[in-house]
């Protein structure tokens, strides 16, 4: 079945540590995205990538980093510079065909808790 | 003012009721309007999308867009307990533009 796989589902981090969240898709989608979801704030865009080896900052990129070395993979690193990293992180992908809505397919999410 | 606003609820209705979920937005350039459903601890999934103004129906779900009022709605007929979820509206200017999400409305359908 085609879809997006995020891992780990739950992650605990001590203050000062970097952690990396994995996102893999087998949908052959060009674009991939990372969102952060906090209660009452909806989804906020962290980073997005429309092609391999290229990515752009979203609205809340500070304290995060990404890479896009393969079309299928878009890992997110939450660095120690991110002041409030406890949140639900969602990876998504879409076809950038230029017609129709930019429909996002989401993974199941990764919940990060800072101890 | 946030770009997209949505009453967070929670909204609680009896099974079989008609549910109305709404969003307002400030950017008149938005052309694509989407509704996503998110079950607890899961990723959102697309319910339906519309382009520009008008209505779109899919089974028990109807999406309406009123661009003159910058207001979109999702109606759920004959609501079921399985409809209990958070509903997120989302919109974008073009088909390849970034998508802006509302904060979501939490819905509970009571048997």
GROMACS .gro file of C-alpha atoms in nm:
model
  226
    1UNK     CA    1   0.000   0.000   0.000
    2UNK     CA    2   0.125   0.348  -0.085
    3UNK     CA    3   0.162   0.594   0.195
    4UNK     CA    4   0.382   0.792   0.428
    5UNK     CA    5   0.567   0.630   0.716
    6UNK     CA    6   0.682   0.837   1.009
    7UNK     CA    7   0.903   0.706   1.286
    8UNK     CA    8   0.928   0.693   1.574
    9UNK     CA    9   0.566   0.735   1.681
   10UNK     CA   10   0.669   0.857   2.027
   11UNK     CA   11   1.001   1.013   2.120
   12UNK     CA   12   1.136   1.155   2.443
   13UNK     CA   13   1.427   1.394   2.444
   14UNK     CA   14   1.633   1.551   2.714
   15UNK     CA   15   1.699   1.922   2.695
   16UNK     CA   16   2.007   1.998   2.487
   17UNK     CA   17   1.977   1.693   2.264
   18UNK     CA   18   1.916   1.687   1.891
   19UNK     CA   19   1.666   1.433   1.762
   20UNK     CA   20   1.579   1.327   1.409
   21UNK     CA   21   1.230   1.230   1.293
   22UNK     CA   22   1.208   1.003   0.992
   23UNK     CA   23   0.962   1.045   0.703
   24UNK     CA   24   0.950   0.807   0.407
   25UNK     CA   25   0.694   0.802   0.124
   26UNK     CA   26   0.633   0.553  -0.156
   27UNK     CA   27   0.372   0.761  -0.339
   28UNK     CA   28   0.623   0.900  -0.591
   29UNK     CA   29   0.522   1.249  -0.480
   30UNK     CA   30   0.750   1.537  -0.567
   31UNK     CA   31   0.685   1.764  -0.270
   32UNK     CA   32   0.726   1.687   0.097
   33UNK     CA   33   0.643   1.895   0.404
   34UNK     CA   34   0.691   1.905   0.779
   35UNK     CA   35   0.423   2.056   1.000
   36UNK     CA   36   0.404   2.107   1.371
   37UNK     CA   37   0.068   2.078   1.549
   38UNK     CA   38   0.001   2.232   1.889
   39UNK     CA   39  -0.338   2.242   2.065
   40UNK     CA   40  -0.550   2.534   1.942
   41UNK     CA   41  -0.295   2.646   1.682
   42UNK     CA   42  -0.356   2.419   1.389
   43UNK     CA   43  -0.078   2.304   1.162
   44UNK     CA   44   0.223   2.530   1.117
   45UNK     CA   45   0.468   2.474   0.832
   46UNK     CA   46   0.829   2.411   0.935
   47UNK     CA   47   1.004   2.321   0.608
   48UNK     CA   48   0.905   2.201   0.264
   49UNK     CA   49   1.082   2.057  -0.037
   50UNK     CA   50   0.953   2.046  -0.393
   51UNK     CA   51   1.249   1.863  -0.548
   52UNK     CA   52   1.546   1.657  -0.436
   53UNK     CA   53   1.838   1.854  -0.289
   54UNK     CA   54   1.626   2.167  -0.246
   55UNK     CA   55   1.410   2.284   0.044
   56UNK     CA   56   1.261   2.607   0.177
   57UNK     CA   57   1.187   2.741   0.522
   58UNK     CA   58   0.828   2.755   0.630
   59UNK     CA   59   0.678   2.982   0.893
   60UNK     CA   60   0.854   2.837   1.199
   61UNK     CA   61   1.189   2.698   1.075
   62UNK     CA   62   1.405   2.827   1.360
   63UNK     CA   63   1.559   2.541   1.559
   64UNK     CA   64   1.488   2.281   1.290
   65UNK     CA   65   1.684   2.140   0.996
   66UNK     CA   66   1.600   1.907   0.708
   67UNK     CA   67   1.761   1.728   0.415
   68UNK     CA   68   1.621   1.588   0.090
   69UNK     CA   69   1.883   1.357  -0.055
   70UNK     CA   70   1.627   1.113  -0.197
   71UNK     CA   71   1.281   1.172  -0.340
   72UNK     CA   72   1.129   0.926  -0.091
   73UNK     CA   73   1.286   1.066   0.225
   74UNK     CA   74   1.262   1.396   0.415
   75UNK     CA   75   1.401   1.367   0.770
   76UNK     CA   76   1.353   1.648   1.022
   77UNK     CA   77   1.609   1.724   1.293
   78UNK     CA   78   1.487   1.908   1.600
   79UNK     CA   79   1.793   2.081   1.737
   80UNK     CA   80   1.869   2.203   2.087
   81UNK     CA   81   1.810   2.556   1.956
   82UNK     CA   82   1.435   2.489   1.934
   83UNK     CA   83   1.303   2.646   2.254
   84UNK     CA   84   0.974   2.460   2.285
   85UNK     CA   85   0.998   2.137   2.087
   86UNK     CA   86   0.727   1.936   2.263
   87UNK     CA   87   0.461   1.890   1.993
   88UNK     CA   88   0.301   1.656   1.741
   89UNK     CA   89   0.499   1.652   1.415
   90UNK     CA   90   0.335   1.565   1.087
   91UNK     CA   91   0.503   1.485   0.758
   92UNK     CA   92   0.308   1.522   0.434
   93UNK     CA   93   0.362   1.487   0.062
   94UNK     CA   94   0.187   1.600  -0.254
   95UNK     CA   95   0.208   1.586  -0.631
   96UNK     CA   96   0.298   1.924  -0.776
   97UNK     CA   97   0.109   1.881  -1.101
   98UNK     CA   98  -0.004   2.241  -1.130
   99UNK     CA   99  -0.369   2.145  -1.166
  100UNK     CA  100  -0.627   2.086  -0.895
  101UNK     CA  101  -0.577   2.160  -0.529
  102UNK     CA  102  -0.246   2.095  -0.356
  103UNK     CA  103  -0.380   1.788  -0.178
  104UNK     CA  104  -0.156   1.676   0.104
  105UNK     CA  105  -0.123   1.315   0.216
  106UNK     CA  106  -0.015   1.292   0.578
  107UNK     CA  107   0.172   1.038   0.782
  108UNK     CA  108   0.047   0.922   1.122
  109UNK     CA  109   0.267   1.169   1.308
  110UNK     CA  110   0.545   1.163   1.566
  111UNK     CA  111   0.489   1.292   1.918
  112UNK     CA  112   0.801   1.448   2.068
  113UNK     CA  113   0.820   1.519   2.440
  114UNK     CA  114   1.107   1.704   2.602
  115UNK     CA  115   1.180   1.587   2.954
  116UNK     CA  116  -0.566   3.862   1.277
  117UNK     CA  117  -0.494   3.502   1.180
  118UNK     CA  118  -0.523   3.418   0.810
  119UNK     CA  119  -0.773   3.139   0.878
  120UNK     CA  120  -1.002   3.126   1.179
  121UNK     CA  121  -1.214   2.840   1.302
  122UNK     CA  122  -1.418   2.787   1.617
  123UNK     CA  123  -1.223   2.521   1.812
  124UNK     CA  124  -1.533   2.379   1.981
  125UNK     CA  125  -1.570   2.125   2.123
  126UNK     CA  126  -1.896   2.068   1.941
  127UNK     CA  127  -2.118   1.789   2.072
  128UNK     CA  128  -2.425   1.667   1.879
  129UNK     CA  129  -2.661   1.368   1.898
  130UNK     CA  130  -2.635   1.095   1.637
  131UNK     CA  131  -2.835   1.179   1.324
  132UNK     CA  132  -2.800   1.557   1.364
  133UNK     CA  133  -2.689   1.790   1.087
  134UNK     CA  134  -2.353   1.941   1.170
  135UNK     CA  135  -2.226   2.274   1.041
  136UNK     CA  136  -1.855   2.352   1.062
  137UNK     CA  137  -1.724   2.690   0.950
  138UNK     CA  138  -1.410   2.886   0.874
  139UNK     CA  139  -1.345   3.249   0.795
  140UNK     CA  140  -1.036   3.381   0.622
  141UNK     CA  141  -0.874   3.715   0.550
  142UNK     CA  142  -0.683   3.659   0.223
  143UNK     CA  143  -0.918   3.721  -0.070
  144UNK     CA  144  -0.665   3.557  -0.305
  145UNK     CA  145  -0.741   3.206  -0.173
  146UNK     CA  146  -0.887   2.993  -0.453
  147UNK     CA  147  -0.861   2.633  -0.327
  148UNK     CA  148  -1.051   2.527  -0.017
  149UNK     CA  149  -1.010   2.194   0.155
  150UNK     CA  150  -1.152   2.007   0.452
  151UNK     CA  151  -0.945   1.751   0.638
  152UNK     CA  152  -1.059   1.512   0.911
  153UNK     CA  153  -0.820   1.413   1.187
  154UNK     CA  154  -0.886   1.133   1.432
  155UNK     CA  155  -0.713   1.142   1.769
  156UNK     CA  156  -0.336   1.074   1.744
  157UNK     CA  157  -0.354   1.031   1.366
  158UNK     CA  158  -0.259   1.238   1.067
  159UNK     CA  159  -0.526   1.444   0.886
  160UNK     CA  160  -0.694   1.294   0.580
  161UNK     CA  161  -0.859   1.488   0.300
  162UNK     CA  162  -1.240   1.484   0.298
  163UNK     CA  163  -1.301   1.707  -0.001
  164UNK     CA  164  -1.190   2.020  -0.176
  165UNK     CA  165  -1.353   2.293  -0.382
  166UNK     CA  166  -1.221   2.549  -0.623
  167UNK     CA  167  -1.344   2.907  -0.598
  168UNK     CA  168  -1.706   2.963  -0.493
  169UNK     CA  169  -1.993   2.718  -0.492
  170UNK     CA  170  -2.103   2.391  -0.341
  171UNK     CA  171  -1.970   2.038  -0.364
  172UNK     CA  172  -2.142   1.727  -0.232
  173UNK     CA  173  -1.992   1.388  -0.150
  174UNK     CA  174  -2.226   1.146   0.022
  175UNK     CA  175  -2.325   1.290   0.361
  176UNK     CA  176  -2.077   1.578   0.327
  177UNK     CA  177  -2.136   1.913   0.155
  178UNK     CA  178  -1.875   2.187   0.126
  179UNK     CA  179  -1.978   2.546   0.057
  180UNK     CA  180  -1.760   2.844  -0.030
  181UNK     CA  181  -1.875   3.206  -0.021
  182UNK     CA  182  -1.581   3.411  -0.142
  183UNK     CA  183  -1.770   3.740  -0.113
  184UNK     CA  184  -1.799   3.681   0.263
  185UNK     CA  185  -1.466   3.496   0.295
  186UNK     CA  186  -1.653   3.212   0.461
  187UNK     CA  187  -1.651   2.838   0.403
  188UNK     CA  188  -1.865   2.565   0.555
  189UNK     CA  189  -1.877   2.188   0.582
  190UNK     CA  190  -2.214   2.025   0.646
  191UNK     CA  191  -2.246   1.669   0.769
  192UNK     CA  192  -2.589   1.509   0.731
  193UNK     CA  193  -2.708   1.215   0.944
  194UNK     CA  194  -2.400   1.241   1.164
  195UNK     CA  195  -2.254   0.917   1.300
  196UNK     CA  196  -2.035   0.843   1.604
  197UNK     CA  197  -1.758   0.758   1.356
  198UNK     CA  198  -1.765   1.125   1.248
  199UNK     CA  199  -1.622   1.221   1.589
  200UNK     CA  200  -1.290   1.384   1.503
  201UNK     CA  201  -1.124   1.720   1.456
  202UNK     CA  202  -1.210   1.894   1.130
  203UNK     CA  203  -0.950   2.124   0.975
  204UNK     CA  204  -1.022   2.370   0.700
  205UNK     CA  205  -0.732   2.454   0.470
  206UNK     CA  206  -0.681   2.683   0.176
  207UNK     CA  207  -0.426   2.801  -0.079
  208UNK     CA  208  -0.393   3.065  -0.346
  209UNK     CA  209  -0.271   2.840  -0.628
  210UNK     CA  210  -0.253   2.464  -0.683
  211UNK     CA  211   0.119   2.458  -0.592
  212UNK     CA  212   0.117   2.725  -0.320
  213UNK     CA  213   0.164   2.645   0.046
  214UNK     CA  214  -0.151   2.537   0.225
  215UNK     CA  215  -0.274   2.737   0.524
  216UNK     CA  216  -0.467   2.545   0.789
  217UNK     CA  217  -0.726   2.658   1.040
  218UNK     CA  218  -0.685   2.545   1.403
  219UNK     CA  219  -0.956   2.280   1.371
  220UNK     CA  220  -1.296   2.214   1.531
  221UNK     CA  221  -1.336   1.915   1.762
  222UNK     CA  222  -1.663   1.728   1.698
  223UNK     CA  223  -1.823   1.458   1.913
  224UNK     CA  224  -2.129   1.270   1.787
  225UNK     CA  225  -2.307   1.108   2.078
  226UNK     CA  226  -2.491   0.775   2.014
   0.00000   0.00000   0.00000
